Structure formats: C-alpha cells, structure tokens
C-alpha cells in the first residue's frame, strides 16, 4: 500500500502452511520445468483517516467466502475497525487464524474515480506471500500491452494488502476477455480494468509456494 506521503505497506508473511503445488513435467540436469497459476490482482485507491488517497494491492479469490485486509494495511490507513470474530479455516477444515475485527471502506478505481466498490473487510494479522510467486516476462503478455489493466505491474512479485472474496468478486466482472493463442494468460474485464490470470510454465531452480485460499466460519460478532 502506498499514499501521497509515500507510506508503503511492507510484505505480509503467509498464514498458510507452505506446500509444493508444482507439477514436474520435464527433468533436466540443471532445472525442473514447473507450472504455476497467476492469481488476478487489482490496484485500487482507499482514503485514509486524513482523507488522502492510498494505493492498495488486492488479490482476488473467488474461493474465499469473505474479504480480508491485513492488520498492517489497516494501521497505515488509520481507519477505525469494529468488533468481529471469524474463525478462518483452510483445507480439510483446518483452523488457520482468527479475525481481529472488521472495517468498511470504498475501493476506488485508479482509472475512473467515479467507480467505487463499498466493501466490508475482516482484519487478519497476515494474509499471504507476495504475488506472483515468480516474475512473469513480457513474452507471456505482449498481447495485453494496450489493455487497461486492473494491476499495471501484475507481473512483478509484490505485497498483498487485501483479499477480495466471493462476496464481492463476481459483482466486479464485466463482459469481455482478451486471449492469445501464443499465451496461456487470459484478461477478464472488470470495473477496475482487465484482470490477468492463467497457467504459466517457468524453469525454476526451486519450487514455488502454494497460497491456500481461505473460508470463514462466523463464531462470534460483538
């Protein structure tokens, strides 16, 4: 997250257990060719407690039942949170974390300030590792150079300040896709610009991390 006073949200660590999501398809002497999936991200503007516009990076996750914001991002925004406790569960219903309240705010498009999405986000101590897990090179997305992107630097690993869950994700989608036969990346239109996702093949020296998507169970709201 950044503002016109150069505040920057620092990296959040994973709250999930790291696992190896990669499928080994080719083995050579020096490297392993692996697949990884690009998760769509958005850059939006949120007003902090002083009324200043701050840029926040949001990961979209249609598999998450709720929307979340990191405690560090909320602290930098200075917004007041309400009491709300949700038990966060991962795969096989394993308990991952407990929310530390909730906050209401508007996510504003960087392309058109008239486009706003009011959201209620639950506060978590930590969200996920920087995304994408690996830098993506221009050869994969040269067909998108003229598209209005929801995250103009989606291809560079960077911190995640919020997770936009299924409670809002499908409401931001618009008709229209951009595809290319030479690339596995797909651009889906949204109110914030085109969301980029797809399956990529990279030659890596080590395995990437899997970001576990999360569901929530409401256990107590006071």
PDB file of C-alpha atoms in Angstrom:
ATOM      1  CA  UNK A   1       0.000   0.000   0.000  1.00  0.00           C
ATOM      2  CA  UNK A   2       1.230   3.498  -0.736  1.00  0.00           C
ATOM      3  CA  UNK A   3      -0.086   7.045  -0.333  1.00  0.00           C
ATOM      4  CA  UNK A   4       0.855  10.504  -1.491  1.00  0.00           C
ATOM      5  CA  UNK A   5       3.005  10.709   1.637  1.00  0.00           C
ATOM      6  CA  UNK A   6       4.958   7.663   0.492  1.00  0.00           C
ATOM      7  CA  UNK A   7       3.637   5.212   3.004  1.00  0.00           C
ATOM      8  CA  UNK A   8       4.347   1.651   1.944  1.00  0.00           C
ATOM      9  CA  UNK A   9       2.771  -1.492   3.291  1.00  0.00           C
ATOM     10  CA  UNK A  10       5.532  -3.979   3.906  1.00  0.00           C
ATOM     11  CA  UNK A  11       5.333  -7.635   2.959  1.00  0.00           C
ATOM     12  CA  UNK A  12       2.960  -9.892   4.740  1.00  0.00           C
ATOM     13  CA  UNK A  13       4.076 -13.409   5.545  1.00  0.00           C
ATOM     14  CA  UNK A  14       1.953 -16.423   4.732  1.00  0.00           C
ATOM     15  CA  UNK A  15      -0.541 -17.610   7.300  1.00  0.00           C
ATOM     16  CA  UNK A  16      -0.909 -20.859   5.437  1.00  0.00           C
ATOM     17  CA  UNK A  17       1.457 -23.785   5.578  1.00  0.00           C
ATOM     18  CA  UNK A  18       3.710 -23.728   2.551  1.00  0.00           C
ATOM     19  CA  UNK A  19       3.325 -26.700   0.269  1.00  0.00           C
ATOM     20  CA  UNK A  20       4.621 -27.569  -3.155  1.00  0.00           C
ATOM     21  CA  UNK A  21       1.881 -27.020  -5.779  1.00  0.00           C
ATOM     22  CA  UNK A  22       4.098 -27.601  -8.801  1.00  0.00           C
ATOM     23  CA  UNK A  23       3.758 -30.468 -11.235  1.00  0.00           C
ATOM     24  CA  UNK A  24       7.061 -31.788 -12.533  1.00  0.00           C
ATOM     25  CA  UNK A  25       6.760 -32.353 -16.261  1.00  0.00           C
ATOM     26  CA  UNK A  26      10.347 -32.306 -17.505  1.00  0.00           C
ATOM     27  CA  UNK A  27      13.573 -33.057 -15.684  1.00  0.00           C
ATOM     28  CA  UNK A  28      16.957 -31.933 -16.965  1.00  0.00           C
ATOM     29  CA  UNK A  29      20.399 -31.771 -15.456  1.00  0.00           C
ATOM     30  CA  UNK A  30      20.112 -28.145 -14.303  1.00  0.00           C
ATOM     31  CA  UNK A  31      16.447 -27.351 -13.805  1.00  0.00           C
ATOM     32  CA  UNK A  32      12.889 -28.546 -13.302  1.00  0.00           C
ATOM     33  CA  UNK A  33      10.156 -27.191 -15.547  1.00  0.00           C
ATOM     34  CA  UNK A  34       7.100 -26.370 -13.478  1.00  0.00           C
ATOM     35  CA  UNK A  35       3.646 -24.904 -13.764  1.00  0.00           C
ATOM     36  CA  UNK A  36       2.266 -22.117 -11.606  1.00  0.00           C
ATOM     37  CA  UNK A  37      -1.006 -20.246 -11.734  1.00  0.00           C
ATOM     38  CA  UNK A  38      -1.230 -16.471 -11.888  1.00  0.00           C
ATOM     39  CA  UNK A  39      -3.864 -15.159  -9.468  1.00  0.00           C
ATOM     40  CA  UNK A  40      -5.577 -11.911 -10.578  1.00  0.00           C
ATOM     41  CA  UNK A  41      -4.650  -8.778  -8.635  1.00  0.00           C
ATOM     42  CA  UNK A  42      -6.060  -5.247  -8.549  1.00  0.00           C
ATOM     43  CA  UNK A  43      -4.647  -1.886  -7.531  1.00  0.00           C
ATOM     44  CA  UNK A  44      -7.236   0.419  -6.002  1.00  0.00           C
ATOM     45  CA  UNK A  45      -7.345   3.665  -4.072  1.00  0.00           C
ATOM     46  CA  UNK A  46      -8.632   3.892  -0.487  1.00  0.00           C
ATOM     47  CA  UNK A  47      -8.928   7.087   1.545  1.00  0.00           C
ATOM     48  CA  UNK A  48      -7.050   7.017   4.834  1.00  0.00           C
ATOM     49  CA  UNK A  49      -8.188   8.687   8.053  1.00  0.00           C
ATOM     50  CA  UNK A  50      -6.780  12.037   6.806  1.00  0.00           C
ATOM     51  CA  UNK A  51      -8.712  11.838   3.541  1.00  0.00           C
ATOM     52  CA  UNK A  52      -5.602  11.057   1.496  1.00  0.00           C
ATOM     53  CA  UNK A  53      -5.743   8.563  -1.364  1.00  0.00           C
ATOM     54  CA  UNK A  54      -3.645   5.458  -0.706  1.00  0.00           C
ATOM     55  CA  UNK A  55      -2.924   2.739  -3.257  1.00  0.00           C
ATOM     56  CA  UNK A  56      -3.698  -0.767  -2.044  1.00  0.00           C
ATOM     57  CA  UNK A  57      -2.962  -4.060  -3.815  1.00  0.00           C
ATOM     58  CA  UNK A  58      -5.783  -6.587  -3.738  1.00  0.00           C
ATOM     59  CA  UNK A  59      -5.709 -10.291  -4.559  1.00  0.00           C
ATOM     60  CA  UNK A  60      -8.986 -11.628  -5.963  1.00  0.00           C
ATOM     61  CA  UNK A  61     -10.095 -15.009  -4.669  1.00  0.00           C
ATOM     62  CA  UNK A  62     -13.469 -16.397  -5.704  1.00  0.00           C
ATOM     63  CA  UNK A  63     -12.803 -19.379  -3.407  1.00  0.00           C
ATOM     64  CA  UNK A  64     -12.763 -17.225  -0.281  1.00  0.00           C
ATOM     65  CA  UNK A  65     -16.128 -16.666   1.381  1.00  0.00           C
ATOM     66  CA  UNK A  66     -15.164 -13.269   2.806  1.00  0.00           C
ATOM     67  CA  UNK A  67     -12.983 -10.237   2.101  1.00  0.00           C
ATOM     68  CA  UNK A  68      -9.899  -9.544   4.228  1.00  0.00           C
ATOM     69  CA  UNK A  69      -7.409  -6.772   4.946  1.00  0.00           C
ATOM     70  CA  UNK A  70      -4.048  -7.109   6.663  1.00  0.00           C
ATOM     71  CA  UNK A  71      -3.631  -5.568  10.099  1.00  0.00           C
ATOM     72  CA  UNK A  72      -0.598  -3.626   8.853  1.00  0.00           C
ATOM     73  CA  UNK A  73      -2.517  -2.111   5.938  1.00  0.00           C
ATOM     74  CA  UNK A  74      -5.378  -1.095   8.222  1.00  0.00           C
ATOM     75  CA  UNK A  75      -2.923   0.511  10.640  1.00  0.00           C
ATOM     76  CA  UNK A  76      -1.377   2.579   7.846  1.00  0.00           C
ATOM     77  CA  UNK A  77      -4.824   3.684   6.688  1.00  0.00           C
ATOM     78  CA  UNK A  78      -5.753   4.604  10.248  1.00  0.00           C
ATOM     79  CA  UNK A  79      -9.369   3.534   9.773  1.00  0.00           C
ATOM     80  CA  UNK A  80     -11.491   2.553  12.764  1.00  0.00           C
ATOM     81  CA  UNK A  81     -12.423  -1.099  12.965  1.00  0.00           C
ATOM     82  CA  UNK A  82     -15.449  -2.738  14.553  1.00  0.00           C
ATOM     83  CA  UNK A  83     -15.529  -5.858  16.688  1.00  0.00           C
ATOM     84  CA  UNK A  84     -15.920  -9.033  14.624  1.00  0.00           C
ATOM     85  CA  UNK A  85     -14.536 -12.505  15.216  1.00  0.00           C
ATOM     86  CA  UNK A  86     -14.417 -15.122  12.476  1.00  0.00           C
ATOM     87  CA  UNK A  87     -12.622 -18.441  12.636  1.00  0.00           C
ATOM     88  CA  UNK A  88     -10.636 -18.804   9.406  1.00  0.00           C
ATOM     89  CA  UNK A  89     -10.376 -22.331   8.033  1.00  0.00           C
ATOM     90  CA  UNK A  90      -8.198 -23.764   5.289  1.00  0.00           C
ATOM     91  CA  UNK A  91      -8.097 -27.128   3.555  1.00  0.00           C
ATOM     92  CA  UNK A  92      -9.742 -30.038   5.373  1.00  0.00           C
ATOM     93  CA  UNK A  93     -11.358 -27.505   7.738  1.00  0.00           C
ATOM     94  CA  UNK A  94      -8.074 -26.824   9.491  1.00  0.00           C
ATOM     95  CA  UNK A  95      -8.092 -23.719  11.708  1.00  0.00           C
ATOM     96  CA  UNK A  96      -5.724 -21.051  10.397  1.00  0.00           C
ATOM     97  CA  UNK A  97      -6.445 -17.796  12.204  1.00  0.00           C
ATOM     98  CA  UNK A  98      -8.989 -15.601  13.967  1.00  0.00           C
ATOM     99  CA  UNK A  99     -10.036 -12.221  12.599  1.00  0.00           C
ATOM    100  CA  UNK A 100      -9.245  -9.097  14.599  1.00  0.00           C
ATOM    101  CA  UNK A 101     -12.286  -7.012  13.733  1.00  0.00           C
ATOM    102  CA  UNK A 102     -13.746  -5.613  10.525  1.00  0.00           C
ATOM    103  CA  UNK A 103     -13.750  -2.326   8.650  1.00  0.00           C
ATOM    104  CA  UNK A 104     -15.911  -0.743   5.938  1.00  0.00           C
ATOM    105  CA  UNK A 105     -14.370   1.231   3.082  1.00  0.00           C
ATOM    106  CA  UNK A 106     -14.676   2.116  -0.603  1.00  0.00           C
ATOM    107  CA  UNK A 107     -12.345   0.584  -3.177  1.00  0.00           C
ATOM    108  CA  UNK A 108     -11.914   3.255  -5.863  1.00  0.00           C
ATOM    109  CA  UNK A 109     -10.719   2.614  -9.411  1.00  0.00           C
ATOM    110  CA  UNK A 110      -7.371   4.147 -10.381  1.00  0.00           C
ATOM    111  CA  UNK A 111      -8.733   4.648 -13.909  1.00  0.00           C
ATOM    112  CA  UNK A 112     -12.050   6.298 -13.021  1.00  0.00           C
ATOM    113  CA  UNK A 113     -12.631   7.787  -9.533  1.00  0.00           C
ATOM    114  CA  UNK A 114     -16.378   7.547 -10.112  1.00  0.00           C
ATOM    115  CA  UNK A 115     -16.101   3.759  -9.947  1.00  0.00           C
ATOM    116  CA  UNK A 116     -16.348   2.675  -6.307  1.00  0.00           C
ATOM    117  CA  UNK A 117     -16.944  -0.646  -4.599  1.00  0.00           C
ATOM    118  CA  UNK A 118     -18.074  -0.427  -0.949  1.00  0.00           C
ATOM    119  CA  UNK A 119     -16.746  -3.444   0.961  1.00  0.00           C
ATOM    120  CA  UNK A 120     -16.661  -4.884   4.452  1.00  0.00           C
ATOM    121  CA  UNK A 121     -13.275  -6.456   5.145  1.00  0.00           C
ATOM    122  CA  UNK A 122     -12.232  -8.613   8.083  1.00  0.00           C
ATOM    123  CA  UNK A 123      -8.867  -7.891   9.659  1.00  0.00           C
ATOM    124  CA  UNK A 124      -6.178 -10.583   9.727  1.00  0.00           C
ATOM    125  CA  UNK A 125      -2.703 -10.405  11.218  1.00  0.00           C
ATOM    126  CA  UNK A 126      -1.210 -11.777   7.988  1.00  0.00           C
ATOM    127  CA  UNK A 127      -2.546 -12.604   4.535  1.00  0.00           C
ATOM    128  CA  UNK A 128      -0.289 -14.291   2.012  1.00  0.00           C
ATOM    129  CA  UNK A 129       3.136 -14.225   0.405  1.00  0.00           C
ATOM    130  CA  UNK A 130       3.956 -11.698  -2.348  1.00  0.00           C
ATOM    131  CA  UNK A 131       2.298 -12.440  -5.694  1.00  0.00           C
ATOM    132  CA  UNK A 132       3.002 -13.624  -8.287  1.00  0.00           C
ATOM    133  CA  UNK A 133       5.361 -16.252  -6.901  1.00  0.00           C
ATOM    134  CA  UNK A 134       7.737 -15.633  -9.832  1.00  0.00           C
ATOM    135  CA  UNK A 135       8.327 -12.648 -12.115  1.00  0.00           C
ATOM    136  CA  UNK A 136       6.495 -13.017 -15.425  1.00  0.00           C
ATOM    137  CA  UNK A 137       8.312 -11.870 -18.532  1.00  0.00           C
ATOM    138  CA  UNK A 138       6.815  -9.774 -21.309  1.00  0.00           C
ATOM    139  CA  UNK A 139       6.813 -12.623 -23.815  1.00  0.00           C
ATOM    140  CA  UNK A 140       3.825 -14.034 -21.912  1.00  0.00           C
ATOM    141  CA  UNK A 141       1.662 -10.897 -22.130  1.00  0.00           C
ATOM    142  CA  UNK A 142       2.756  -8.829 -25.145  1.00  0.00           C
ATOM    143  CA  UNK A 143      -0.838  -9.116 -26.443  1.00  0.00           C
ATOM    144  CA  UNK A 144      -2.018  -7.071 -23.435  1.00  0.00           C
ATOM    145  CA  UNK A 145       0.173  -4.004 -23.931  1.00  0.00           C
ATOM    146  CA  UNK A 146      -2.767  -1.787 -24.945  1.00  0.00           C
ATOM    147  CA  UNK A 147      -5.245  -3.136 -22.384  1.00  0.00           C
ATOM    148  CA  UNK A 148      -6.419  -1.111 -19.389  1.00  0.00           C
ATOM    149  CA  UNK A 149      -5.147  -3.369 -16.612  1.00  0.00           C
ATOM    150  CA  UNK A 150      -6.532  -3.662 -13.089  1.00  0.00           C
ATOM    151  CA  UNK A 151      -2.926  -4.026 -11.883  1.00  0.00           C
ATOM    152  CA  UNK A 152      -0.424  -2.436 -14.263  1.00  0.00           C
ATOM    153  CA  UNK A 153       2.511  -4.290 -12.672  1.00  0.00           C
ATOM    154  CA  UNK A 154       0.783  -7.633 -12.110  1.00  0.00           C
ATOM    155  CA  UNK A 155       3.861  -9.421 -13.452  1.00  0.00           C
ATOM    156  CA  UNK A 156       6.185  -8.276 -10.630  1.00  0.00           C
ATOM    157  CA  UNK A 157       6.055 -10.070  -7.242  1.00  0.00           C
ATOM    158  CA  UNK A 158       4.669  -7.623  -4.711  1.00  0.00           C
ATOM    159  CA  UNK A 159       2.902  -7.476  -1.362  1.00  0.00           C
ATOM    160  CA  UNK A 160      -0.812  -8.182  -0.932  1.00  0.00           C
ATOM    161  CA  UNK A 161      -2.783  -5.789   1.293  1.00  0.00           C
ATOM    162  CA  UNK A 162      -6.275  -7.220   0.813  1.00  0.00           C
ATOM    163  CA  UNK A 163      -8.092 -10.321  -0.419  1.00  0.00           C
ATOM    164  CA  UNK A 164     -11.337  -9.724  -2.318  1.00  0.00           C
ATOM    165  CA  UNK A 165     -13.552 -12.760  -1.738  1.00  0.00           C
ATOM    166  CA  UNK A 166     -16.579 -14.199  -3.492  1.00  0.00           C
ATOM    167  CA  UNK A 167     -18.823 -11.836  -1.512  1.00  0.00           C
ATOM    168  CA  UNK A 168     -17.748  -9.089  -3.947  1.00  0.00           C
ATOM    169  CA  UNK A 169     -15.641 -10.697  -6.673  1.00  0.00           C
ATOM    170  CA  UNK A 170     -18.394 -11.629  -9.113  1.00  0.00           C
ATOM    171  CA  UNK A 171     -20.034  -8.202  -8.830  1.00  0.00           C
ATOM    172  CA  UNK A 172     -16.956  -6.504 -10.330  1.00  0.00           C
ATOM    173  CA  UNK A 173     -16.832  -8.621 -13.502  1.00  0.00           C
ATOM    174  CA  UNK A 174     -17.808  -7.159 -16.882  1.00  0.00           C
ATOM    175  CA  UNK A 175     -18.302  -8.786 -20.299  1.00  0.00           C
ATOM    176  CA  UNK A 176     -15.168  -9.144 -22.383  1.00  0.00           C
ATOM    177  CA  UNK A 177     -11.976 -11.183 -22.490  1.00  0.00           C
ATOM    178  CA  UNK A 178      -8.633 -10.891 -24.243  1.00  0.00           C
ATOM    179  CA  UNK A 179      -6.924 -14.128 -25.236  1.00  0.00           C
ATOM    180  CA  UNK A 180      -3.986 -15.095 -27.411  1.00  0.00           C
ATOM    181  CA  UNK A 181      -3.118 -18.446 -28.978  1.00  0.00           C
ATOM    182  CA  UNK A 182       0.561 -17.920 -28.108  1.00  0.00           C
ATOM    183  CA  UNK A 183      -0.106 -17.246 -24.399  1.00  0.00           C
ATOM    184  CA  UNK A 184      -1.945 -19.010 -21.582  1.00  0.00           C
ATOM    185  CA  UNK A 185      -2.753 -15.684 -19.930  1.00  0.00           C
ATOM    186  CA  UNK A 186      -6.370 -14.547 -20.087  1.00  0.00           C
ATOM    187  CA  UNK A 187      -7.547 -10.986 -19.435  1.00  0.00           C
ATOM    188  CA  UNK A 188     -11.058 -10.711 -17.966  1.00  0.00           C
ATOM    189  CA  UNK A 189     -12.729  -7.313 -17.984  1.00  0.00           C
ATOM    190  CA  UNK A 190     -13.862  -5.787 -14.677  1.00  0.00           C
ATOM    191  CA  UNK A 191     -14.915  -2.417 -13.271  1.00  0.00           C
ATOM    192  CA  UNK A 192     -11.277  -1.858 -12.235  1.00  0.00           C
ATOM    193  CA  UNK A 193      -9.759  -2.880 -15.579  1.00  0.00           C
ATOM    194  CA  UNK A 194      -8.668  -6.213 -17.003  1.00  0.00           C
ATOM    195  CA  UNK A 195      -7.816  -8.960 -14.508  1.00  0.00           C
ATOM    196  CA  UNK A 196      -4.944 -11.195 -15.621  1.00  0.00           C
ATOM    197  CA  UNK A 197      -4.831 -14.895 -14.812  1.00  0.00           C
ATOM    198  CA  UNK A 198      -3.638 -18.141 -16.304  1.00  0.00           C
ATOM    199  CA  UNK A 199      -1.322 -21.118 -16.078  1.00  0.00           C
ATOM    200  CA  UNK A 200       2.335 -20.482 -16.866  1.00  0.00           C
ATOM    201  CA  UNK A 201       5.363 -22.669 -17.376  1.00  0.00           C
ATOM    202  CA  UNK A 202       8.633 -21.480 -15.880  1.00  0.00           C
ATOM    203  CA  UNK A 203      12.051 -23.055 -15.446  1.00  0.00           C
ATOM    204  CA  UNK A 204      12.832 -22.792 -11.750  1.00  0.00           C
ATOM    205  CA  UNK A 205      15.718 -23.827  -9.540  1.00  0.00           C
ATOM    206  CA  UNK A 206      13.423 -24.326  -6.572  1.00  0.00           C
ATOM    207  CA  UNK A 207       9.759 -24.997  -6.006  1.00  0.00           C
ATOM    208  CA  UNK A 208       7.222 -22.192  -5.621  1.00  0.00           C
ATOM    209  CA  UNK A 209       4.821 -21.812  -2.696  1.00  0.00           C
ATOM    210  CA  UNK A 210       1.127 -22.561  -2.771  1.00  0.00           C
ATOM    211  CA  UNK A 211      -1.196 -19.828  -1.478  1.00  0.00           C
ATOM    212  CA  UNK A 212      -4.036 -21.585   0.338  1.00  0.00           C
ATOM    213  CA  UNK A 213      -7.339 -19.862  -0.216  1.00  0.00           C
ATOM    214  CA  UNK A 214      -9.490 -19.461   2.834  1.00  0.00           C
ATOM    215  CA  UNK A 215     -13.039 -19.927   4.025  1.00  0.00           C
ATOM    216  CA  UNK A 216     -14.518 -18.438   7.169  1.00  0.00           C
ATOM    217  CA  UNK A 217     -16.891 -19.500   9.908  1.00  0.00           C
ATOM    218  CA  UNK A 218     -18.671 -16.830  11.920  1.00  0.00           C
ATOM    219  CA  UNK A 219     -18.302 -17.788  15.570  1.00  0.00           C
ATOM    220  CA  UNK A 220     -18.887 -14.512  17.404  1.00  0.00           C
ATOM    221  CA  UNK A 221     -19.605 -10.916  16.439  1.00  0.00           C
ATOM    222  CA  UNK A 222     -19.900  -8.379  19.207  1.00  0.00           C
TER     223      UNK A 222
END
